[in-house]
Every structure is written in C-alpha cells, then in structure tokens.
mmCIF file with all atom_site columns, N, CA and C in Angstrom:
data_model
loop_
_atom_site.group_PDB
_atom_site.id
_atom_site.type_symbol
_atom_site.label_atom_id
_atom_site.label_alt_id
_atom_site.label_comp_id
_atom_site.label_asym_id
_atom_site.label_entity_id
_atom_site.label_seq_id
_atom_site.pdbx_PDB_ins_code
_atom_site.Cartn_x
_atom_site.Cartn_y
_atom_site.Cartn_z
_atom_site.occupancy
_atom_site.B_iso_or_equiv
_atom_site.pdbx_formal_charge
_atom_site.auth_seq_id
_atom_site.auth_comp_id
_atom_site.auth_asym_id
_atom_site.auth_atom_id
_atom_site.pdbx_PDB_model_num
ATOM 1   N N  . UNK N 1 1  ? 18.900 39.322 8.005  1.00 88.00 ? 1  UNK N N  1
ATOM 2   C CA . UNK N 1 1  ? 20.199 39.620 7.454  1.00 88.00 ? 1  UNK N CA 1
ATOM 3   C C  . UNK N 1 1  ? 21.193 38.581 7.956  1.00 88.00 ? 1  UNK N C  1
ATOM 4   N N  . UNK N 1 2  ? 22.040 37.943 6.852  1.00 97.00 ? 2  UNK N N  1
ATOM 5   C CA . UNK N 1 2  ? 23.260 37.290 7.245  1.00 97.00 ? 2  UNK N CA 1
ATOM 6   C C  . UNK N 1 2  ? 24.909 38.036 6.920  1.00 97.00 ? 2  UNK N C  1
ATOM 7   N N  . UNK N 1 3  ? 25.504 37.382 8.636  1.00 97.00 ? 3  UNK N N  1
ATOM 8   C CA . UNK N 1 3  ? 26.268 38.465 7.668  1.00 97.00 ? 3  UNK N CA 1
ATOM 9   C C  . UNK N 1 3  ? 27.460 36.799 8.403  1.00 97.00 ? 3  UNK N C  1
ATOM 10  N N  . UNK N 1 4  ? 28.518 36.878 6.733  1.00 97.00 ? 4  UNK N N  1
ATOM 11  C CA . UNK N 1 4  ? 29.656 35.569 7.138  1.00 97.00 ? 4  UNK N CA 1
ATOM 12  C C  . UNK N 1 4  ? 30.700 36.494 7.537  1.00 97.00 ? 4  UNK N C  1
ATOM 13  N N  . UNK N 1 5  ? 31.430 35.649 8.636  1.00 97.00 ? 5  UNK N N  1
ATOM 14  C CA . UNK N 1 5  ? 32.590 36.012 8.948  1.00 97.00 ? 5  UNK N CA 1
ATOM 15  C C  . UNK N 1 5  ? 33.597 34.468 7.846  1.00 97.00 ? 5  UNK N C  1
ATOM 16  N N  . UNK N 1 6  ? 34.922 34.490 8.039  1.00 97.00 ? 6  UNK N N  1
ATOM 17  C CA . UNK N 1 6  ? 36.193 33.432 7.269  1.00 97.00 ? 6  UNK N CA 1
ATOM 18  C C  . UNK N 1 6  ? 36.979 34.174 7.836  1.00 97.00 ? 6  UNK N C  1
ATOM 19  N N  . UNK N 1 7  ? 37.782 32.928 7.274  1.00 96.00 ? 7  UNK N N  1
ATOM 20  C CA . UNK N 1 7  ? 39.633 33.124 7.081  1.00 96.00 ? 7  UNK N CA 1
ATOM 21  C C  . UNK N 1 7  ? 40.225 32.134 6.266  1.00 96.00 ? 7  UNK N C  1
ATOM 22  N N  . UNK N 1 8  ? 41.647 31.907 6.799  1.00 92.00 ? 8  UNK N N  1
ATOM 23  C CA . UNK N 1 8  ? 42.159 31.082 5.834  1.00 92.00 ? 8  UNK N CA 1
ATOM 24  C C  . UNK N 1 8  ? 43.886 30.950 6.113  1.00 92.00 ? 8  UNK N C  1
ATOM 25  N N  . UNK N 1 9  ? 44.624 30.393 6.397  1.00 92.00 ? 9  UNK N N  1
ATOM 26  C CA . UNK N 1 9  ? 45.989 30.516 6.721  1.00 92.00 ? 9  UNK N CA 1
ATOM 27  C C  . UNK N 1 9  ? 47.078 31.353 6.173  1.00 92.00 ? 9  UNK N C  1
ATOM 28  N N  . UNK N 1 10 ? 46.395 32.222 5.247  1.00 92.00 ? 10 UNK N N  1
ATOM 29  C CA . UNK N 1 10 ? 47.701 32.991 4.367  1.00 92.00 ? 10 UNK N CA 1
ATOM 30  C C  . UNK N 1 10 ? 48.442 34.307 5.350  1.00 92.00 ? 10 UNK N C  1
ATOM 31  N N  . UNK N 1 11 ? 49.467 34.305 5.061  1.00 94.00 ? 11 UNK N N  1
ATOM 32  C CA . UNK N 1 11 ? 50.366 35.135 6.001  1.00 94.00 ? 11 UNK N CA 1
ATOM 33  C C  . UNK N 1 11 ? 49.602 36.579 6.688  1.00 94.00 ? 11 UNK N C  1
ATOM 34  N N  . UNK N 1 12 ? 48.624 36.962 5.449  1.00 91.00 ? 12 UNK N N  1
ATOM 35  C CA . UNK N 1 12 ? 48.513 38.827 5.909  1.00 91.00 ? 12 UNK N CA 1
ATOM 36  C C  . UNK N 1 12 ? 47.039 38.152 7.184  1.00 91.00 ? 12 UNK N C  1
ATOM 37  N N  . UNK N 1 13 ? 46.554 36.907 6.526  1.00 93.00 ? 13 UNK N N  1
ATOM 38  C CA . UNK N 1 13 ? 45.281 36.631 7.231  1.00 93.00 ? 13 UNK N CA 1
ATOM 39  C C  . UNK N 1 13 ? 45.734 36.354 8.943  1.00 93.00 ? 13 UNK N C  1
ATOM 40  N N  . UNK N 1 14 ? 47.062 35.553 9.030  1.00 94.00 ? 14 UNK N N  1
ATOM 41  C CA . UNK N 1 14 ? 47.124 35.314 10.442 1.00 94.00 ? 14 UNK N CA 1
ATOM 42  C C  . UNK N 1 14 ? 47.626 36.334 10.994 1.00 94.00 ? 14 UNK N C  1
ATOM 43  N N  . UNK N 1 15 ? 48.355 37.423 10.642 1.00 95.00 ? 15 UNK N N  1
ATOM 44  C CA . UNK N 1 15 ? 48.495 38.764 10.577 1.00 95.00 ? 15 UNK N CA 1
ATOM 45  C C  . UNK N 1 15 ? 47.534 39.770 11.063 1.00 95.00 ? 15 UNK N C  1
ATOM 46  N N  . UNK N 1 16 ? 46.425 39.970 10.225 1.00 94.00 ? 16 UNK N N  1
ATOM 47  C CA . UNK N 1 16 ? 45.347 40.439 10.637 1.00 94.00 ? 16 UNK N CA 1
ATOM 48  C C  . UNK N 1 16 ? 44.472 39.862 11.887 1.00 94.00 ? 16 UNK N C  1
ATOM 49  N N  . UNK N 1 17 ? 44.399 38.661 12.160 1.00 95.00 ? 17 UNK N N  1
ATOM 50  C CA . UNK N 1 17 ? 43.919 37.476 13.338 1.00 95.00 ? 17 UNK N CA 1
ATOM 51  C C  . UNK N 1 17 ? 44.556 37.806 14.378 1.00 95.00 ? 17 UNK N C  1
ATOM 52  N N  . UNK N 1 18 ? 45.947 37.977 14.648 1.00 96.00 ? 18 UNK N N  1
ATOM 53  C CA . UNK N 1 18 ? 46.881 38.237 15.251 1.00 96.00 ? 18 UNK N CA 1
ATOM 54  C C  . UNK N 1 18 ? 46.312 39.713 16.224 1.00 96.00 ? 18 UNK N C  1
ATOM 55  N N  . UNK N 1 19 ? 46.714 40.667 15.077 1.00 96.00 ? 19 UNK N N  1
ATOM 56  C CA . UNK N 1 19 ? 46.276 42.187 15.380 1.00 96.00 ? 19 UNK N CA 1
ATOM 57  C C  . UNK N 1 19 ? 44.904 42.463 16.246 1.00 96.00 ? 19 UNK N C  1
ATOM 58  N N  . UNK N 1 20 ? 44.237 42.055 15.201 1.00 95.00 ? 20 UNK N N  1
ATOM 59  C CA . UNK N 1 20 ? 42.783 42.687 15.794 1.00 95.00 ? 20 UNK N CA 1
ATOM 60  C C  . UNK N 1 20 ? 42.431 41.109 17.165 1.00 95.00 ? 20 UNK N C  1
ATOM 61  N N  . UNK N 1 21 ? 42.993 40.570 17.482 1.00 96.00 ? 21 UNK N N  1
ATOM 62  C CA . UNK N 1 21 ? 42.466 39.053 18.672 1.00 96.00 ? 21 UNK N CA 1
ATOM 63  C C  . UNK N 1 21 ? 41.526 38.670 17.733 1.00 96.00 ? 21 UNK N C  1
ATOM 64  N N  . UNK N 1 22 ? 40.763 38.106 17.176 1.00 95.00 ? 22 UNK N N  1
ATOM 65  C CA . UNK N 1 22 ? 39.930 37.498 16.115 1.00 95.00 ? 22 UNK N CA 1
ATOM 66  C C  . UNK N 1 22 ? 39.789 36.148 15.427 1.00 95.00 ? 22 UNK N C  1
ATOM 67  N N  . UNK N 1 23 ? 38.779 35.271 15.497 1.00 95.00 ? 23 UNK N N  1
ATOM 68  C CA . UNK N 1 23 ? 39.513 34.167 14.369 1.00 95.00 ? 23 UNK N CA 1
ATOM 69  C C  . UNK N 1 23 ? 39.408 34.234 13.131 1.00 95.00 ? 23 UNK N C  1
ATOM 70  N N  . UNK N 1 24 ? 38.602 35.442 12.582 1.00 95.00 ? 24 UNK N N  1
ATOM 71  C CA . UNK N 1 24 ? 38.462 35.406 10.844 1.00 95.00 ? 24 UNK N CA 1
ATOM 72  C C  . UNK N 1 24 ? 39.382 36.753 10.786 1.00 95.00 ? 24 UNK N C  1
ATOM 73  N N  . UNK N 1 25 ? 39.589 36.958 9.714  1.00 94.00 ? 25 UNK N N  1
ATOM 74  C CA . UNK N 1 25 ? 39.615 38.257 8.902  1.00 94.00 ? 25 UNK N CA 1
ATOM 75  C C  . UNK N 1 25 ? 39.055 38.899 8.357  1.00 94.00 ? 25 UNK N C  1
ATOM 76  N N  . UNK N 1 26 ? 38.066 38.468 8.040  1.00 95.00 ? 26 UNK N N  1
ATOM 77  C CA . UNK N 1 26 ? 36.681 39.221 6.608  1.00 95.00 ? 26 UNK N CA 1
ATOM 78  C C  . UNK N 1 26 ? 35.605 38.639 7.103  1.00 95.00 ? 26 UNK N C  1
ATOM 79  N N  . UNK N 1 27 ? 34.639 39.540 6.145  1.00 96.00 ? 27 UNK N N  1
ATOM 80  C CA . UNK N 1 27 ? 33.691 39.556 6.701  1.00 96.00 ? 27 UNK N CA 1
ATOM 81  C C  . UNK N 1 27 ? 32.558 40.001 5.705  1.00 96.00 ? 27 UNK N C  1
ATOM 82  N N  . UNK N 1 28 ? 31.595 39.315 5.524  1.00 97.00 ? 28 UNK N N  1
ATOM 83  C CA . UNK N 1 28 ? 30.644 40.136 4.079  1.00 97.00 ? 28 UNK N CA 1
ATOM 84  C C  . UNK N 1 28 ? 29.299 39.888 4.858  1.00 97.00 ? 28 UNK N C  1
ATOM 85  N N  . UNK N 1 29 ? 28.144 40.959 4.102  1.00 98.00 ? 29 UNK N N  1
ATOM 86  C CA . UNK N 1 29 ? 26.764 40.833 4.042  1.00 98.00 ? 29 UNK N CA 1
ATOM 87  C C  . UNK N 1 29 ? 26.252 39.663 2.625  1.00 98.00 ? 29 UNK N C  1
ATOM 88  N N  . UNK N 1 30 ? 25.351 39.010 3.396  1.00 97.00 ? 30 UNK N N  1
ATOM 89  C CA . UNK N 1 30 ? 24.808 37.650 2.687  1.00 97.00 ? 30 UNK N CA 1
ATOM 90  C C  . UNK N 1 30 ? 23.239 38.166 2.054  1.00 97.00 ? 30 UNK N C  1
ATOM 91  N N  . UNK N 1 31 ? 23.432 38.026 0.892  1.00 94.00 ? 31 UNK N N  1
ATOM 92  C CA . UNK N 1 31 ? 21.698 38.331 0.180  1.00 94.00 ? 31 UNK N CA 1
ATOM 93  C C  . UNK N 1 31 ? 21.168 37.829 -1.005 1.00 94.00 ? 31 UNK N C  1
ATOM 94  N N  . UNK N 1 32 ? 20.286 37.069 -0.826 1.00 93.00 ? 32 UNK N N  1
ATOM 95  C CA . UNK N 1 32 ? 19.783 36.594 -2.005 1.00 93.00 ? 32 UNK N CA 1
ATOM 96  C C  . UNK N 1 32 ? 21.050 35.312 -2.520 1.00 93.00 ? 32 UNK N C  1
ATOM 97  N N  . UNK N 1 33 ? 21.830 34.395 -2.099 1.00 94.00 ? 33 UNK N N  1
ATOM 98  C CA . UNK N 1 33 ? 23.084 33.553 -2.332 1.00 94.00 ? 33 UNK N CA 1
ATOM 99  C C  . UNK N 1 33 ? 24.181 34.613 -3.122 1.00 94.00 ? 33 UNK N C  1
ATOM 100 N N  . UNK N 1 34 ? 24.138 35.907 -2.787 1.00 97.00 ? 34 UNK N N  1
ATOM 101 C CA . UNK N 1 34 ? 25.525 36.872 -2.998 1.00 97.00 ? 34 UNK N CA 1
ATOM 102 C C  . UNK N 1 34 ? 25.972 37.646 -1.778 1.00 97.00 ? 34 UNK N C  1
ATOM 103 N N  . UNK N 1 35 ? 27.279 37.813 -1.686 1.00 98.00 ? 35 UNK N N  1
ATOM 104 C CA . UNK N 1 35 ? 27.975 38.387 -0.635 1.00 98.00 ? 35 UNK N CA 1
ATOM 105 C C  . UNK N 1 35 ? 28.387 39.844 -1.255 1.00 98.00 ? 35 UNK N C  1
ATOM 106 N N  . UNK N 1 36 ? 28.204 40.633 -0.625 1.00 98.00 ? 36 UNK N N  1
ATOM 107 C CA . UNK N 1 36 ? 28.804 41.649 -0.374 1.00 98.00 ? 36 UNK N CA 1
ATOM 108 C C  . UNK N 1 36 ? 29.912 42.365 0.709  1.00 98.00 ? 36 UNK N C  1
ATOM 109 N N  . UNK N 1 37 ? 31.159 42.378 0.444  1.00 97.00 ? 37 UNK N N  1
ATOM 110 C CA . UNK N 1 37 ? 32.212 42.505 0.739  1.00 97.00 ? 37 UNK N CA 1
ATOM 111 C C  . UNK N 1 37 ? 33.150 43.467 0.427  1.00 97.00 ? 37 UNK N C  1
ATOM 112 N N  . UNK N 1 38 ? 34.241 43.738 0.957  1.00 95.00 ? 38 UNK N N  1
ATOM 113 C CA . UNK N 1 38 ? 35.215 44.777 0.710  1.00 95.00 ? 38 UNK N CA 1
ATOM 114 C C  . UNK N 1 38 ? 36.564 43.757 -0.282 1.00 95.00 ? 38 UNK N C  1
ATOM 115 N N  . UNK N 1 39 ? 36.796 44.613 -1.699 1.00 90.00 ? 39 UNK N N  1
ATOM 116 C CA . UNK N 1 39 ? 37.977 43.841 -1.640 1.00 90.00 ? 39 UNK N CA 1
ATOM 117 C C  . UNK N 1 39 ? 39.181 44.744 -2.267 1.00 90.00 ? 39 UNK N C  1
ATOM 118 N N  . UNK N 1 40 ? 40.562 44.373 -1.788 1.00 87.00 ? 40 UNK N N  1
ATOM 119 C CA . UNK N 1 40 ? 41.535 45.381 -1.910 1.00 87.00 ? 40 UNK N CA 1
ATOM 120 C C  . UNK N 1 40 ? 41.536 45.742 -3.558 1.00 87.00 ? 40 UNK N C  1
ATOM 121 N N  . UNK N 1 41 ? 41.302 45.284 -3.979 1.00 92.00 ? 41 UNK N N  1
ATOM 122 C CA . UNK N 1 41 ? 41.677 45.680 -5.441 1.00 92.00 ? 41 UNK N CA 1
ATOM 123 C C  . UNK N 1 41 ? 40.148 46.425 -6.058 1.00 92.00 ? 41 UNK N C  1
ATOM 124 N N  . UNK N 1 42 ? 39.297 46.066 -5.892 1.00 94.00 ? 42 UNK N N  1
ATOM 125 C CA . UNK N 1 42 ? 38.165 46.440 -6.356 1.00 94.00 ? 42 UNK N CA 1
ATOM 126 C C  . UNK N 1 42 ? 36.786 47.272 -5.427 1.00 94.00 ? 42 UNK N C  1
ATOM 127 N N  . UNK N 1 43 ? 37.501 47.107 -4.802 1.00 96.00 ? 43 UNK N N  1
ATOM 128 C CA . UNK N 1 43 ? 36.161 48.501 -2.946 1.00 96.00 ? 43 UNK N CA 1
ATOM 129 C C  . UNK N 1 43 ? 35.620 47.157 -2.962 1.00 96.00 ? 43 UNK N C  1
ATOM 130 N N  . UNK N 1 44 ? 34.327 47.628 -2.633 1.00 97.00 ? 44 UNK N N  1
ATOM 131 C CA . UNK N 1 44 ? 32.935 47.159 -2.115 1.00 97.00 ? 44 UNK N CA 1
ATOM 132 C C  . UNK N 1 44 ? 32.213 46.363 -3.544 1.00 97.00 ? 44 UNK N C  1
ATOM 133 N N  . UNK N 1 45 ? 32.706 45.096 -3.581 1.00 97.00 ? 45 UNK N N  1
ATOM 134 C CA . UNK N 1 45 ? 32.060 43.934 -4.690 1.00 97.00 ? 45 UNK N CA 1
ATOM 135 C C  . UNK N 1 45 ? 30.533 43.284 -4.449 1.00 97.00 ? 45 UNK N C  1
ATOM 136 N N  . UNK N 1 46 ? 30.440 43.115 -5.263 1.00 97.00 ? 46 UNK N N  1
ATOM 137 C CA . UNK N 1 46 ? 29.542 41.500 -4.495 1.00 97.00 ? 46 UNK N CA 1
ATOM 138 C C  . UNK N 1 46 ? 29.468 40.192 -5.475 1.00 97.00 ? 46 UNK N C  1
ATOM 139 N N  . UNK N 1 47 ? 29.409 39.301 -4.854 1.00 96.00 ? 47 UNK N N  1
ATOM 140 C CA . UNK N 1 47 ? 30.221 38.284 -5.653 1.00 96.00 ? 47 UNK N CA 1
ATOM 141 C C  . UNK N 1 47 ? 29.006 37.135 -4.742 1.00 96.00 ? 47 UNK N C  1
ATOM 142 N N  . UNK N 1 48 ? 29.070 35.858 -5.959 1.00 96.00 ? 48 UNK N N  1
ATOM 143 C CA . UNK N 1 48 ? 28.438 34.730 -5.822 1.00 96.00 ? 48 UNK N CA 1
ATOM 144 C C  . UNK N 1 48 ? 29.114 33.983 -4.504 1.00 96.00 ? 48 UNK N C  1
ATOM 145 N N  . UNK N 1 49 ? 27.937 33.846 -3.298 1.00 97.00 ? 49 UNK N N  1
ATOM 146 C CA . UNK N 1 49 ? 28.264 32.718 -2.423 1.00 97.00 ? 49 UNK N CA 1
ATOM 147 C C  . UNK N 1 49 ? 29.120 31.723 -2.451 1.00 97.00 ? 49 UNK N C  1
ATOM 148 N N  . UNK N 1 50 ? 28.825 31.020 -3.628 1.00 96.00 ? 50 UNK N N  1
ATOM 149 C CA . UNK N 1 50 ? 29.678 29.812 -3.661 1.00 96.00 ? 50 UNK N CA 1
ATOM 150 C C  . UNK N 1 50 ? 31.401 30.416 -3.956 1.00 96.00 ? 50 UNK N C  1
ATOM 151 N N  . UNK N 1 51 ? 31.416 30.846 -4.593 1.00 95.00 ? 51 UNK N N  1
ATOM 152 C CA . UNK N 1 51 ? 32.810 31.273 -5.267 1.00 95.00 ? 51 UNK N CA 1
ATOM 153 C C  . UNK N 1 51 ? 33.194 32.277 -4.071 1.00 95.00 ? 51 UNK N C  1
ATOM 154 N N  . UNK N 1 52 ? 32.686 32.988 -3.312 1.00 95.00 ? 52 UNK N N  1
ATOM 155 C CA . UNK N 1 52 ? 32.817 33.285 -2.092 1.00 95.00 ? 52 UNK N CA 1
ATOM 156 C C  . UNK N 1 52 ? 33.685 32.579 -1.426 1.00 95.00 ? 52 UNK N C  1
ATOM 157 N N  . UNK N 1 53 ? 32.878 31.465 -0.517 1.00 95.00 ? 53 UNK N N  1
ATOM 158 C CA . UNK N 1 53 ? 33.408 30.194 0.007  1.00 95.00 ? 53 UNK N CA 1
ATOM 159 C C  . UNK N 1 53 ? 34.068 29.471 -0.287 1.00 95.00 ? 53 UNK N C  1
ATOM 160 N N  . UNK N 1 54 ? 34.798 29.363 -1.485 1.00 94.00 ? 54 UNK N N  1
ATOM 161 C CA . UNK N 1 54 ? 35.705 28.651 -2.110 1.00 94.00 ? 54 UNK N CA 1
ATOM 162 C C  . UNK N 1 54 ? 36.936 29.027 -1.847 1.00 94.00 ? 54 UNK N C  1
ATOM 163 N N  . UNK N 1 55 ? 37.198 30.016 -1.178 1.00 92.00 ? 55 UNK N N  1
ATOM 164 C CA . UNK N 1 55 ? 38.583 30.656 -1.137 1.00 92.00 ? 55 UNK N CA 1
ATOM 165 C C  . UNK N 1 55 ? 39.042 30.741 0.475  1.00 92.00 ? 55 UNK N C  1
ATOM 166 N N  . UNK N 1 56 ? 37.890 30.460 1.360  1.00 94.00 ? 56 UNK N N  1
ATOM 167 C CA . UNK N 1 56 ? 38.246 30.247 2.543  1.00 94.00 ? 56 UNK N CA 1
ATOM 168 C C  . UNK N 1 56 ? 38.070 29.121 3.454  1.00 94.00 ? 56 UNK N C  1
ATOM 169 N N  . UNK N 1 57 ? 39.124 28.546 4.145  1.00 93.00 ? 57 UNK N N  1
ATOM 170 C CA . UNK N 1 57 ? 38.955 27.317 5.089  1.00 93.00 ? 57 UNK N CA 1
ATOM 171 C C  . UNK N 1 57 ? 37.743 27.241 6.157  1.00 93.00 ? 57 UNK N C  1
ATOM 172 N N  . UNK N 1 58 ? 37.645 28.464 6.865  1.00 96.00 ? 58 UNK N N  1
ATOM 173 C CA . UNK N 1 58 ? 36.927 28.557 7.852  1.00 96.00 ? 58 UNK N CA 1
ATOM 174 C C  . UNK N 1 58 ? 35.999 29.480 7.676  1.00 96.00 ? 58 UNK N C  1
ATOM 175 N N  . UNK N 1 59 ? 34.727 29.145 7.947  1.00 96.00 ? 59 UNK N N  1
ATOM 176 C CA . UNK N 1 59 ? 33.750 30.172 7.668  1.00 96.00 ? 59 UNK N CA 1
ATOM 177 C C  . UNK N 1 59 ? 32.566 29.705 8.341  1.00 96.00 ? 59 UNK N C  1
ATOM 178 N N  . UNK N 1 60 ? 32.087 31.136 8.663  1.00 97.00 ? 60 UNK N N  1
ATOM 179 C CA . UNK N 1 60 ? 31.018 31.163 10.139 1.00 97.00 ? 60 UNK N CA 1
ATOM 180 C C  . UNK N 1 60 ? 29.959 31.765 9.620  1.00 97.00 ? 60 UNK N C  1
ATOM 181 N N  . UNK N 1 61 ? 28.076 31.325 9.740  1.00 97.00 ? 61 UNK N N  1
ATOM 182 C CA . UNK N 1 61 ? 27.607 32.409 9.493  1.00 97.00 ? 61 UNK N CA 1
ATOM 183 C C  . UNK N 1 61 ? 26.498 33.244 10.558 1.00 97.00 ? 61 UNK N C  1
ATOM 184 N N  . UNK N 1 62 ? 25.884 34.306 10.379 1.00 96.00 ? 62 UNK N N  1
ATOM 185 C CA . UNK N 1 62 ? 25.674 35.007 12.142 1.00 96.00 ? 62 UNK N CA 1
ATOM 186 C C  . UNK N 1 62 ? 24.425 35.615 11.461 1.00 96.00 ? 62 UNK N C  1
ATOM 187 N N  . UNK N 1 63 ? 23.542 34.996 11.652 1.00 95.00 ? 63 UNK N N  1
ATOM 188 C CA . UNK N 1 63 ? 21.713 35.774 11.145 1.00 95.00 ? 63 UNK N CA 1
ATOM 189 C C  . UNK N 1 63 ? 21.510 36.504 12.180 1.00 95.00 ? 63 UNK N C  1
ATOM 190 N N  . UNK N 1 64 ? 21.286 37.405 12.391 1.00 89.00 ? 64 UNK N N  1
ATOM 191 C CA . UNK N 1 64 ? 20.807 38.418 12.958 1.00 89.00 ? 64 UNK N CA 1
ATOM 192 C C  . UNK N 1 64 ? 19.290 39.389 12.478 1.00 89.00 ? 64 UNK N C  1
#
C-alpha cells in the first residue's frame, strides 16, 4: 500500500500546516496509478495520479 502525503502554498493549506505542526495537508491512498482521497465538495473520490499531482507543489510518497 501507498499512501501520498502534499501540499501547496494556498492560504487554508498553510493554515491547516500551521494547526495540525505538519508539512502537507492531504493525504490519499495510492492504487493501481489512482488516488483515493477526501474532497470538500465531493466525500471520498478517487481520481487519476497524474491529475492528482498536478495540483500540488510538494508531494511525498510512504509504502508501507
């Protein structure tokens, strides 16, 4: 199992970084090149890797 942590400089993100001590904000399960993630508008998505990663500066990933 992979699971990515990101972030990205937008206000609620350094916000959230801030709050919780952290350097990402989010966080998804990696399967098959799709992420599964939480997102405010839509719950629990899962969405293509790449287009994933496209939206964040920094991104980590943690196989376990």
């Amino acid at each position: 199992m992979t699971i990515i942590f990101c972030t990205d400089n937008m206000p609620w993100s350094i916000f959230i970084r801030w709050f919780c001590w952290s350097n990402y904000h989010h966080c998804g399960l990696v399967k098959d090149n799709e992420v599964i993630h939480a997102s405010f508008r839509h719950g629990i998505i899962k969405q293509n890797l790449y287009s994933f990663c496209s939206k964040y500066k920094k991104i980590k990933f943690c196989h376990v």
